[in-house]
Structures are given as structure tokens and as C-alpha cells.
Amino acid sequence: MGVNTETTSLVHNSKEDENNFKRLKAYQPWAFFVTFGGYFMAHFSRKCYSTVKQQLEETAGYNPLILSEMDTVFMGTYAAGNIISGKLGDTFNPTTVLAIGLFGSGTCLFLINISLWFDFLSFSLALGNFFIIAVYFLFGFFQSTGGPVGTAVMGNWFCDKKSIENRGLIFGLWTCHQYCGDVTAAVCTALVLGAGLNYTWALFIPALTNIGWGILTMKLVADPADVGIITPEVKIRMEKLKAKQAETGSTVVDEGPAPITYAAALKIPMVAQYAFAFGFFKLTNYVLFFWLPYFLGKHFDPVTANLIASLYSVGMMPGGIIVGYVSDLFGGRRASVIGTFMTMLFGFLFLFSKKSEDLNASALLVMLCIMGILVGGPNNIITSAVAADLASHPSVRGNNKSLGTVTGLINGCGAITASIGLLAVGPLQSQYGWSSVWVFLMGCTFTGTALMGTKIRDELFPAPEGYSEVEANLAV
């Protein structure tokens, strides 16, 4: 009898095994839908705030500096929250953590609405500014639950052989939640303002939908084992318990998998490298996302500039699907596919450094859409399918209480690195021009890819002895 691995499917050698498999597959669409919706709601509520910044300044009277500080505070707490939330999801009931994140996000938006309805600034400028920044401080923590904890729940349910073989495509589709949420937020705000309603409705609607989805999420089953479904992970853990019992000669009680520590997560090969690599890739994405409208506004009218910049975001949506699907075709060699995409991006950035001031609107539309695919694909897959691969390493095999922590570390460390790197963009473009910014991003792209160098080498030249194909791909 072969040894079970993380890619072992549920064995159909009995009626019980077949029933477990059917129950697992039957619940997968619902787990996908609920976790997709949860992260969708996070981006819906997050983006709605940014769509009414002009109204917050012109109508509510908030200083642009305060709005900038809100963004800075949010990014800081969101980055730290990712690391904390991943661990919480592995330690406590993931469903509870996800629901708290949704309830908290909705409550924060509702509190912001209260400050606007009752015009806190008119009572006291200091009170109004402190209140909205304090609420946004908490908002960042609540928003951080969807990524690492949602990914962990997805990993728990999509654990059969077929799902693992198609992990890239599944998670590539799943990561479209953020773009769907962003687009919905823009549409919601446009409808609110177009209907002549007060702009605060653009914040009140996502507040209600977040709370509503939190109620739905509370009914989600986070782990198949919670409803008696015996998955490959459970079988592996049971085998380890039997081996330990045979070794010690005493009875060993199965108390479920123990949550992994931060130190143990960082000891998993490539977790630290991916965390830093993701930081450089995320920095590239942040610079393009936040600064493209500003750069294009120097050469085009505002409408054209925003239209061209939007093509970058449009390209990011299919990027994760493409990278996931292609990496599945090549047996899960995700680092090699990511490296190929980033090498192509390096070429586009080099072209930008030379010709960005001279390209016409049509050329920019095509280039930025392609660059969106090249950036979005790796960013989406690293925090989903790659994280799931890393959490399936032999050192933690049989323990499904690691994926949230691993995803949180990658997400959080990446956000911290990107936030620090963003500070260089303003001085660079003002002192040396935009060509220096593109060169800076070339350096980020090269550094991030170089950090994955050992994994790319192992995928292209796998160990010849003692590995099956999938094991070689996942031996990270």
C-alpha cells in the first residue's frame, strides 16, 4: 500500500469513503461562494470609501492630509492584521474570524456614516479628525481577515486529488473577488450619485451588505472534519497517530491538528523567500495602481487618463486565472510560470523607461492591459495557490492548521515591504523624472524573481530520485 501524501485522493474502497468524497464535492461550491463573497465584500467596502474621497473633502470638510493619513493608517493595520488574522484563523474557528471581520467592517463604515450625519467636525475639528482616523485604524484589522482565513477555508475543502491538480485554476478564479468588489463599488457610487442621493449612501450600502454577509458566513462549515468528512489530511494525521502509538506503546488521543507557530511557518522552505518576493511584486502593483492616473494625467485629459489607467486593473483580473491554469498544465510549477511572467514584465518596464513619454493612447491601452495580466497573475497566485502549496510541505503534512498562518505571513510581509517602498516613488519622480520610477520597478521585479531563484531551479531541474512528479513540484 502506497504512502499517503497531500495529493492523495479520497480512496473509494468502501461505501464510507465514497460517501465522504461525495459530501466533500457537494459542499465545495458553497465554500467557494461564501468565501468569495466575503472577500468581495471586503473590497466593496474598502473601495467605496475611496470613490467618495472628493465628497469627504469638499462636502464633509476633511483636509486632504487627514484623508492621506487614513490611507497610511489603514495600510499599516491591514499589513499587521494579515499576520495576526492568519494565526487566529488557524487557532480558532475560521468561520468566527471571518464573520467578525465582516461585522467589524460593516460597523466601522456605519460609525463613519454617523460622524458624517452628525457632522462631528462642526463640534470639534480635533474630535472629527481623531474619530475617523481611529475608526479607519480598526477598519484595517477587520479587513485583513478575508485573505488568509478565506484561503485556509478554501484549502480545507479543496483537498481532493482533482482539486489539487487544478489548484491554480480554482484559486485563480477565486481571487477575482477583489476586482469584482472594486468594480461593484465604483458602480454603486455612480448609481448613488447619479440618482441624486446623499453620498453617504455609498458607505451605508456596503456597511449593510458586509453585516448581512457576516450572518451568512456564520453558517459556513470551515473544515470537512467538523461534519465528519474524512479527508486526506485527516487520514495522514491518523496514520501519524498510529505510528506514534506503536512507538510509545501508549494510547494517543486525537485532539485535532495543533495550529502552527510563526517560527514553524517561516521554517517551511521558501515561505520567507516568497514573503519578501511578494513584497517586491506587490510594490510594483501598488506603484502602477496608485500612480498611473497621476502620470497619465500629465499627458492626457482626466477622462482619457483614468480610462487608460483602468485597463491595467482590467488586465489584472484574468492574470490570476491565466497563471493558475498554465501552472496546472505544467504540473504545479508555479514559480517557473511566475518567473516567466515577471521576466516579460521586466521587458515592458524597460520599454516604459525609454518611451513612456512618447507613447500614444492606443499603445498605452494595449501595454497597460498586458502589464495588468503580468502583474496580477503572480500577485494573485502567490497569496492563494502558492500559499496552499507551501502549507502542504511534508514537514506539516497532515496538519491543515498552517495555511492561514502561511498566507497571513506572505500577505502581511508583502504589504509592509510594499508600503515602505512606496515612499521612494514621490522623491524619485520629482528629482529624476518618471524614467527613474520605471527603472526602480525593474529593480523590484528582478529582486522578487531572484528571491524565487532556488525554487525555479528545483522546478526546472527536479531531484531525480525518490520523488513523484507532484511531490517534486510541492517540495518547496
Coordinates of C-alpha atoms in Angstrom, one line a residue:
M1 CA 0.0 0.0 0.0
G2 CA 1.4 3.4 -1.0
V3 CA 2.2 6.2 1.4
N4 CA -0.5 8.9 1.6
T5 CA 0.6 12.4 0.6
E6 CA -1.1 15.7 0.4
T7 CA -2.2 14.8 -3.1
T8 CA -3.7 11.5 -2.1
S9 CA -7.4 11.5 -3.2
L10 CA -10.1 10.1 -1.0
V11 CA -10.0 6.4 -1.6
H12 CA -13.1 4.7 -2.9
N13 CA -12.5 1.3 -1.4
S14 CA -15.6 1.4 0.7
K15 CA -19.1 2.8 0.9
E16 CA -17.9 5.2 3.6
D17 CA -15.0 6.5 1.6
E18 CA -17.3 7.1 -1.4
N19 CA -19.8 8.9 0.8
N20 CA -17.1 11.1 2.2
F21 CA -16.0 12.0 -1.3
K22 CA -19.5 12.9 -2.4
R23 CA -20.1 15.1 0.6
L24 CA -16.8 16.8 0.1
K25 CA -17.5 17.6 -3.5
A26 CA -21.1 18.6 -2.8
Y27 CA -20.0 21.3 -0.3
Q28 CA -17.1 22.7 -2.3
P29 CA -19.3 25.2 -4.4
W30 CA -20.9 26.6 -1.3
A31 CA -17.5 27.1 0.4
F32 CA -16.2 28.8 -2.7
F33 CA -19.3 31.0 -2.9
V34 CA -19.3 32.1 0.7
T35 CA -15.5 32.8 1.0
F36 CA -15.5 34.5 -2.4
G37 CA -18.4 36.7 -1.3
G38 CA -16.6 37.6 2.0
Y39 CA -13.5 38.9 0.2
F40 CA -15.7 40.5 -2.4
M41 CA -17.4 42.4 0.5
A42 CA -14.1 43.5 1.9
H43 CA -13.1 45.1 -1.4
F44 CA -16.6 46.5 -1.9
S45 CA -16.4 48.4 1.4
R46 CA -12.8 49.4 1.0
K47 CA -13.2 50.8 -2.5
C48 CA -16.4 52.6 -1.7
Y49 CA -14.5 54.9 0.7
S50 CA -12.0 55.8 -2.0
T51 CA -14.8 56.6 -4.5
V52 CA -16.2 59.3 -2.2
K53 CA -12.9 61.0 -1.2
Q54 CA -13.8 64.1 -3.2
Q55 CA -17.1 64.4 -1.3
L56 CA -15.3 63.8 2.0
E57 CA -13.0 66.8 1.2
E58 CA -15.4 69.2 -0.5
T59 CA -18.7 68.4 1.3
A60 CA -17.7 67.0 4.7
G61 CA -14.7 69.3 5.1
Y62 CA -12.0 66.8 5.7
N63 CA -8.4 68.0 5.0
P64 CA -6.6 66.1 2.2
L65 CA -3.8 65.5 4.8
I66 CA -6.3 63.7 7.1
L67 CA -7.5 61.6 4.1
S68 CA -3.9 60.7 3.3
E69 CA -3.3 59.7 7.0
M70 CA -6.4 57.5 6.9
D71 CA -4.8 55.6 4.0
T72 CA -1.5 55.3 5.8
V73 CA -3.1 54.1 9.0
F74 CA -5.2 51.6 7.1
M75 CA -2.2 50.1 5.2
G76 CA -0.3 49.7 8.5
T77 CA -3.1 48.0 10.4
Y78 CA -4.1 45.9 7.3
A79 CA -0.5 44.6 7.0
A80 CA -0.2 43.7 10.6
G81 CA -3.7 42.4 10.6
N82 CA -2.9 39.9 7.9
I83 CA -0.2 38.3 10.0
I84 CA -2.4 38.2 13.1
S85 CA -5.6 37.1 11.3
G86 CA -3.9 34.1 9.6
K87 CA -2.8 32.9 13.0
L88 CA -6.2 33.5 14.6
G89 CA -7.8 31.5 11.8
D90 CA -5.6 28.6 12.4
T91 CA -6.0 28.8 16.2
F92 CA -9.8 29.4 16.5
N93 CA -12.8 28.7 14.4
P94 CA -12.1 30.2 10.9
T95 CA -15.8 30.9 10.4
T96 CA -15.9 33.0 13.5
V97 CA -12.9 35.0 12.5
L98 CA -14.3 35.7 9.0
A99 CA -17.7 36.7 10.5
I100 CA -16.0 39.1 13.0
G101 CA -14.1 40.7 10.1
L102 CA -17.3 41.3 8.2
F103 CA -19.3 42.5 11.2
G104 CA -16.4 44.8 12.2
S105 CA -16.0 46.2 8.6
G106 CA -19.7 47.0 8.4
T107 CA -19.7 48.6 11.9
C108 CA -16.7 50.8 11.0
L109 CA -18.4 52.1 7.9
F110 CA -21.6 52.7 9.9
L111 CA -19.6 54.7 12.5
I112 CA -18.1 56.8 9.7
N113 CA -21.6 57.5 8.5
I114 CA -22.6 58.6 12.0
S115 CA -19.7 61.0 12.1
L116 CA -20.8 62.4 8.7
W117 CA -24.6 62.5 9.5
F118 CA -24.0 64.4 12.8
D119 CA -21.1 66.4 11.4
F120 CA -18.5 65.7 14.1
L121 CA -16.2 68.3 12.5
S122 CA -18.6 71.1 13.4
F123 CA -18.4 70.1 17.1
S124 CA -14.7 69.9 17.2
L125 CA -12.1 69.7 14.4
A126 CA -9.8 67.5 16.6
L127 CA -12.7 65.2 17.5
G128 CA -13.8 64.7 14.0
N129 CA -10.3 64.0 12.7
F130 CA -9.4 61.7 15.6
F131 CA -12.7 59.8 15.3
I132 CA -12.5 59.0 11.6
I133 CA -8.8 58.0 11.8
A134 CA -9.4 55.8 14.9
V135 CA -12.3 54.1 13.1
Y136 CA -10.1 53.5 10.0
F137 CA -7.4 52.1 12.2
L138 CA -9.8 49.4 13.4
F139 CA -11.1 49.0 9.8
G140 CA -7.7 47.8 8.6
F141 CA -7.7 45.0 11.1
F142 CA -11.2 43.8 10.3
Q143 CA -10.5 44.0 6.6
S144 CA -7.4 41.7 6.9
T145 CA -9.4 38.6 7.8
G146 CA -10.7 37.7 4.4
G147 CA -7.4 36.9 2.6
P148 CA -5.6 34.5 4.9
V149 CA -8.6 32.9 6.7
G150 CA -10.6 32.6 3.5
T151 CA -7.7 31.0 1.7
A152 CA -7.4 28.5 4.6
V153 CA -11.1 27.5 4.4
M154 CA -10.7 27.0 0.6
G155 CA -7.7 24.9 1.2
N156 CA -9.6 22.8 3.8
W157 CA -12.4 22.0 1.3
F158 CA -10.5 21.7 -2.0
C159 CA -8.2 18.9 -0.8
D160 CA -9.1 16.0 -3.1
K161 CA -6.7 14.9 -5.8
K162 CA -8.6 16.6 -8.7
S163 CA -8.8 19.9 -6.8
I164 CA -5.1 19.9 -6.0
E165 CA -4.3 19.1 -9.7
N166 CA -6.4 22.2 -10.6
R167 CA -5.5 24.3 -7.6
G168 CA -4.0 27.1 -9.8
L169 CA -7.2 27.5 -11.9
I170 CA -9.5 27.2 -8.8
F171 CA -7.7 29.8 -6.8
G172 CA -7.2 32.0 -9.9
L173 CA -10.9 32.1 -10.4
W174 CA -11.4 32.7 -6.6
T175 CA -9.0 35.7 -6.5
C176 CA -11.3 37.5 -8.9
H177 CA -13.3 38.5 -5.8
Q178 CA -11.2 41.6 -5.3
Y179 CA -11.8 43.0 -8.8
C180 CA -15.5 42.2 -8.7
G181 CA -15.7 44.1 -5.4
D182 CA -13.8 47.1 -6.7
V183 CA -16.0 47.3 -9.9
T184 CA -19.2 46.9 -7.8
A185 CA -18.1 49.7 -5.5
A186 CA -17.5 52.1 -8.4
V187 CA -20.9 51.2 -9.9
C188 CA -22.6 51.6 -6.6
T189 CA -21.2 55.0 -6.0
A190 CA -22.0 56.1 -9.6
L191 CA -25.6 54.9 -9.1
V192 CA -25.9 56.7 -5.7
L193 CA -24.6 60.0 -7.0
G194 CA -26.4 59.6 -10.3
A195 CA -29.7 59.2 -8.5
G196 CA -29.1 62.4 -6.6
L197 CA -28.8 60.6 -3.2
N198 CA -26.5 61.8 -0.5
Y199 CA -23.0 60.4 -1.0
T200 CA -23.1 58.7 2.5
W201 CA -25.4 56.1 0.9
A202 CA -22.3 54.9 -0.9
L203 CA -20.8 54.0 2.5
F204 CA -24.1 52.8 4.2
I205 CA -24.9 50.2 1.5
P206 CA -21.6 48.3 1.9
A207 CA -22.0 48.6 5.7
L208 CA -25.3 46.7 5.4
T209 CA -24.1 44.1 2.9
N210 CA -21.0 43.4 5.0
I211 CA -23.1 42.7 8.1
G212 CA -25.5 40.6 6.0
W213 CA -22.7 38.5 4.6
G214 CA -21.3 38.1 8.0
I215 CA -24.6 36.5 9.1
L216 CA -24.4 34.2 6.1
T217 CA -20.8 33.3 6.9
M218 CA -21.6 32.2 10.4
K219 CA -23.4 29.2 8.8
L220 CA -20.2 28.2 6.9
V221 CA -18.5 24.9 7.8
A222 CA -14.8 25.8 7.8
D223 CA -13.4 22.2 7.9
P224 CA -14.8 19.0 6.4
A225 CA -13.7 17.2 9.6
D226 CA -16.2 19.3 11.6
V227 CA -19.0 17.5 9.9
G228 CA -17.4 14.0 10.0
I229 CA -15.9 14.0 6.5
I230 CA -12.6 12.1 6.5
T231 CA -10.2 13.9 4.2
P232 CA -6.7 13.0 3.1
E233 CA -5.3 15.4 5.8
V234 CA -7.3 13.5 8.5
K235 CA -6.1 10.1 7.2
I236 CA -2.5 11.3 7.3
R237 CA -2.9 12.6 10.8
M238 CA -4.4 9.3 11.9
E239 CA -1.5 7.4 10.4
K240 CA 0.9 9.6 12.3
L241 CA -1.0 9.0 15.5
K242 CA -0.9 5.2 14.9
A243 CA 2.8 5.4 14.3
K244 CA 3.4 7.4 17.5
Q245 CA 1.2 5.0 19.4
A246 CA 3.2 2.0 18.1
E247 CA 6.4 3.7 19.0
T248 CA 5.4 4.7 22.6
G249 CA 3.2 1.8 23.3
S250 CA 0.6 4.0 24.9
T251 CA -2.8 5.3 23.8
V252 CA -2.6 8.6 21.9
V253 CA -5.8 10.7 21.7
D254 CA -6.5 12.6 18.5
E255 CA -7.2 16.2 19.7
G256 CA -7.1 17.6 16.2
P257 CA -4.1 19.3 14.5
A258 CA -2.3 21.9 16.6
P259 CA -2.0 25.4 15.0
I260 CA 1.4 26.1 13.6
T261 CA 3.6 28.8 15.1
Y262 CA 5.1 31.7 13.2
A263 CA 8.6 30.3 13.7
A264 CA 7.5 26.9 12.3
A265 CA 5.8 28.6 9.3
L266 CA 8.9 30.5 8.5
K267 CA 10.9 27.3 8.7
I268 CA 8.9 25.8 5.8
P269 CA 11.2 26.1 2.8
M270 CA 10.5 29.1 0.6
V271 CA 7.9 30.8 2.9
A272 CA 10.3 33.6 3.8
Q273 CA 11.5 34.0 0.3
Y274 CA 8.0 34.1 -1.1
A275 CA 7.0 36.6 1.5
F276 CA 9.8 39.0 0.5
A277 CA 9.3 38.3 -3.2
F278 CA 5.6 39.1 -2.9
G279 CA 6.6 42.4 -1.2
F280 CA 8.5 43.5 -4.3
F281 CA 5.8 42.3 -6.7
K282 CA 3.1 44.0 -4.6
L283 CA 5.2 47.2 -4.6
T284 CA 5.2 47.1 -8.4
N285 CA 1.5 46.7 -8.4
Y286 CA 0.9 49.5 -5.8
V287 CA 3.0 51.9 -7.8
L288 CA 1.2 51.2 -11.0
F289 CA -2.2 51.2 -9.4
F290 CA -1.8 54.4 -7.3
W291 CA 0.5 56.5 -9.6
L292 CA -0.6 55.6 -13.1
P293 CA -3.6 58.1 -13.1
Y294 CA -1.2 60.8 -11.9
F295 CA 1.5 60.0 -14.5
L296 CA -1.1 59.8 -17.3
G297 CA -2.8 63.0 -16.2
K298 CA 0.4 64.8 -17.2
H299 CA -0.1 63.8 -20.8
F300 CA -3.9 63.3 -21.3
D301 CA -7.1 64.9 -20.1
P302 CA -8.5 63.4 -16.9
V303 CA -11.2 61.3 -18.6
T304 CA -8.7 59.7 -21.0
A305 CA -6.1 59.3 -18.3
N306 CA -8.5 57.4 -16.0
L307 CA -9.7 55.2 -18.9
I308 CA -6.2 54.2 -19.9
A309 CA -5.3 53.5 -16.2
S310 CA -8.4 51.4 -15.8
L311 CA -7.1 49.0 -18.4
Y312 CA -4.3 48.0 -16.0
S313 CA -6.9 46.9 -13.4
V314 CA -9.0 45.1 -16.1
G315 CA -5.9 43.1 -17.1
M316 CA -5.2 42.0 -13.5
M317 CA -8.5 40.1 -13.3
P318 CA -7.6 37.3 -15.8
G319 CA -4.0 37.4 -14.8
G320 CA -4.5 35.0 -11.8
I321 CA -6.7 32.7 -13.9
I322 CA -4.0 32.5 -16.7
V323 CA -1.1 31.9 -14.3
G324 CA -3.1 29.4 -12.3
Y325 CA -4.2 27.5 -15.4
V326 CA -0.8 27.5 -17.0
S327 CA 0.9 26.4 -13.8
D328 CA -1.5 23.5 -13.5
L329 CA -0.7 22.4 -17.1
F330 CA 2.9 22.3 -16.2
G331 CA 2.3 20.1 -13.1
G332 CA 2.2 22.8 -10.5
R333 CA 5.4 24.5 -11.5
R334 CA 4.1 27.9 -10.3
A335 CA 7.5 29.6 -9.6
S336 CA 8.7 29.0 -13.2
V337 CA 5.4 30.4 -14.6
I338 CA 5.6 33.4 -12.3
G339 CA 9.3 33.9 -13.2
T340 CA 8.4 33.9 -16.9
F341 CA 5.6 36.5 -16.4
M342 CA 7.9 38.7 -14.3
T343 CA 10.6 38.5 -17.0
M344 CA 8.1 39.7 -19.6
L345 CA 7.1 42.5 -17.2
F346 CA 10.7 43.5 -16.9
G347 CA 10.8 44.0 -20.7
F348 CA 7.7 46.1 -20.6
L349 CA 9.1 48.3 -17.8
F350 CA 12.3 48.7 -19.7
L351 CA 10.3 49.9 -22.7
F352 CA 8.4 52.3 -20.4
S353 CA 11.6 53.7 -19.1
K354 CA 12.6 54.6 -22.6
K355 CA 9.4 55.5 -24.4
S356 CA 6.6 56.2 -21.8
E357 CA 6.6 59.9 -22.5
D358 CA 6.1 59.3 -26.3
L359 CA 3.5 56.5 -26.4
N360 CA 0.1 57.4 -27.7
A361 CA -3.2 56.4 -26.0
S362 CA -3.8 53.3 -28.1
A363 CA -0.3 51.9 -27.4
L364 CA -0.7 52.6 -23.7
L365 CA -4.1 50.9 -23.6
V366 CA -2.6 47.7 -25.0
M367 CA 0.6 47.8 -22.9
L368 CA -1.1 48.5 -19.6
C369 CA -3.7 45.8 -20.1
I370 CA -0.9 43.3 -20.8
M371 CA 1.1 44.6 -17.8
G372 CA -2.0 44.1 -15.7
I373 CA -2.1 40.5 -16.6
L374 CA 1.7 40.1 -16.0
V375 CA 1.5 41.8 -12.5
G376 CA -1.9 40.5 -11.4
G377 CA -1.2 36.8 -12.2
P378 CA 1.8 36.4 -9.9
N379 CA 0.3 38.6 -7.1
N380 CA -3.0 36.6 -7.0
I381 CA -1.5 33.2 -7.2
I382 CA 1.3 33.7 -4.6
T383 CA -1.3 34.5 -1.9
S384 CA -3.6 31.6 -2.8
A385 CA -2.4 28.6 -4.8
V386 CA 1.3 29.0 -3.9
A387 CA 0.5 29.5 -0.2
A388 CA -1.6 26.3 -0.3
D389 CA 1.4 24.5 -1.9
L390 CA 3.7 25.8 0.8
A391 CA 1.3 24.8 3.6
S392 CA 1.3 21.2 2.1
H393 CA 5.0 20.8 2.7
P394 CA 6.0 17.4 4.1
S395 CA 7.1 19.0 7.4
V396 CA 3.5 20.0 8.1
R397 CA 1.7 17.3 6.1
G398 CA -1.4 16.1 7.9
N399 CA -1.9 19.5 9.7
N400 CA -4.4 21.8 8.0
K401 CA -3.8 24.4 10.7
S402 CA -0.9 26.1 8.8
L403 CA -2.4 27.6 5.6
G404 CA -3.9 30.7 7.3
T405 CA -0.6 31.5 9.1
V406 CA 1.4 31.0 5.9
T407 CA -0.9 33.1 3.8
G408 CA -1.0 35.8 6.5
L409 CA 2.8 36.0 6.7
I410 CA 3.1 36.3 2.9
N411 CA 0.3 38.9 2.7
G412 CA 1.4 40.9 5.7
C413 CA 5.2 40.9 5.0
G414 CA 4.4 41.8 1.4
A415 CA 2.2 44.7 2.4
I416 CA 4.8 46.0 4.8
T417 CA 7.6 45.8 2.1
A418 CA 5.3 47.5 -0.5
S419 CA 4.3 50.3 1.9
I420 CA 7.9 51.1 2.7
G421 CA 8.8 51.0 -1.0
L422 CA 6.0 53.4 -2.0
L423 CA 7.8 56.2 0.0
A424 CA 10.5 56.2 -2.7
V425 CA 8.2 56.9 -5.7
G426 CA 7.5 60.6 -4.9
P427 CA 11.1 61.7 -4.4
L428 CA 12.3 59.6 -7.4
Q429 CA 9.8 61.1 -9.9
S430 CA 10.3 64.7 -8.7
Q431 CA 14.1 64.5 -8.6
Y432 CA 14.9 62.3 -11.6
G433 CA 11.8 62.0 -13.7
W434 CA 9.4 59.1 -14.4
S435 CA 12.1 57.1 -16.2
S436 CA 13.7 56.6 -12.8
V437 CA 10.5 55.2 -11.4
W438 CA 10.3 52.6 -14.1
V439 CA 13.9 51.6 -13.5
F440 CA 13.1 51.3 -9.8
L441 CA 10.2 48.9 -10.7
M442 CA 12.6 47.0 -12.9
G443 CA 14.8 46.5 -9.9
C444 CA 11.9 45.4 -7.8
T445 CA 10.8 42.9 -10.4
F446 CA 14.3 41.5 -10.7
T447 CA 14.8 41.2 -7.0
G448 CA 11.5 39.5 -6.4
T449 CA 12.2 37.0 -9.2
A450 CA 15.7 36.4 -7.9
L451 CA 14.3 35.5 -4.4
M452 CA 12.4 32.7 -6.1
G453 CA 15.5 31.5 -7.9
T454 CA 16.1 28.3 -5.9
K455 CA 12.5 27.2 -6.4
I456 CA 12.6 27.9 -10.1
R457 CA 15.8 25.9 -10.4
D458 CA 14.3 23.0 -8.5
E459 CA 11.2 23.0 -10.7
L460 CA 13.2 23.1 -13.9
F461 CA 15.8 20.6 -12.7
P462 CA 13.9 18.4 -10.2
A463 CA 15.6 15.9 -8.0
P464 CA 15.9 12.6 -9.9
E465 CA 15.5 10.1 -7.1
G466 CA 12.7 9.4 -4.6
Y467 CA 10.1 12.0 -5.9
S468 CA 6.9 11.6 -7.7
E469 CA 6.1 14.4 -10.2
V470 CA 3.7 16.2 -7.9
E471 CA 5.9 15.7 -4.8
A472 CA 8.8 17.3 -6.6
N473 CA 6.6 20.3 -7.5
L474 CA 5.5 20.7 -3.9
A475 CA 8.8 20.0 -2.2
V476 CA 9.3 23.7 -1.5

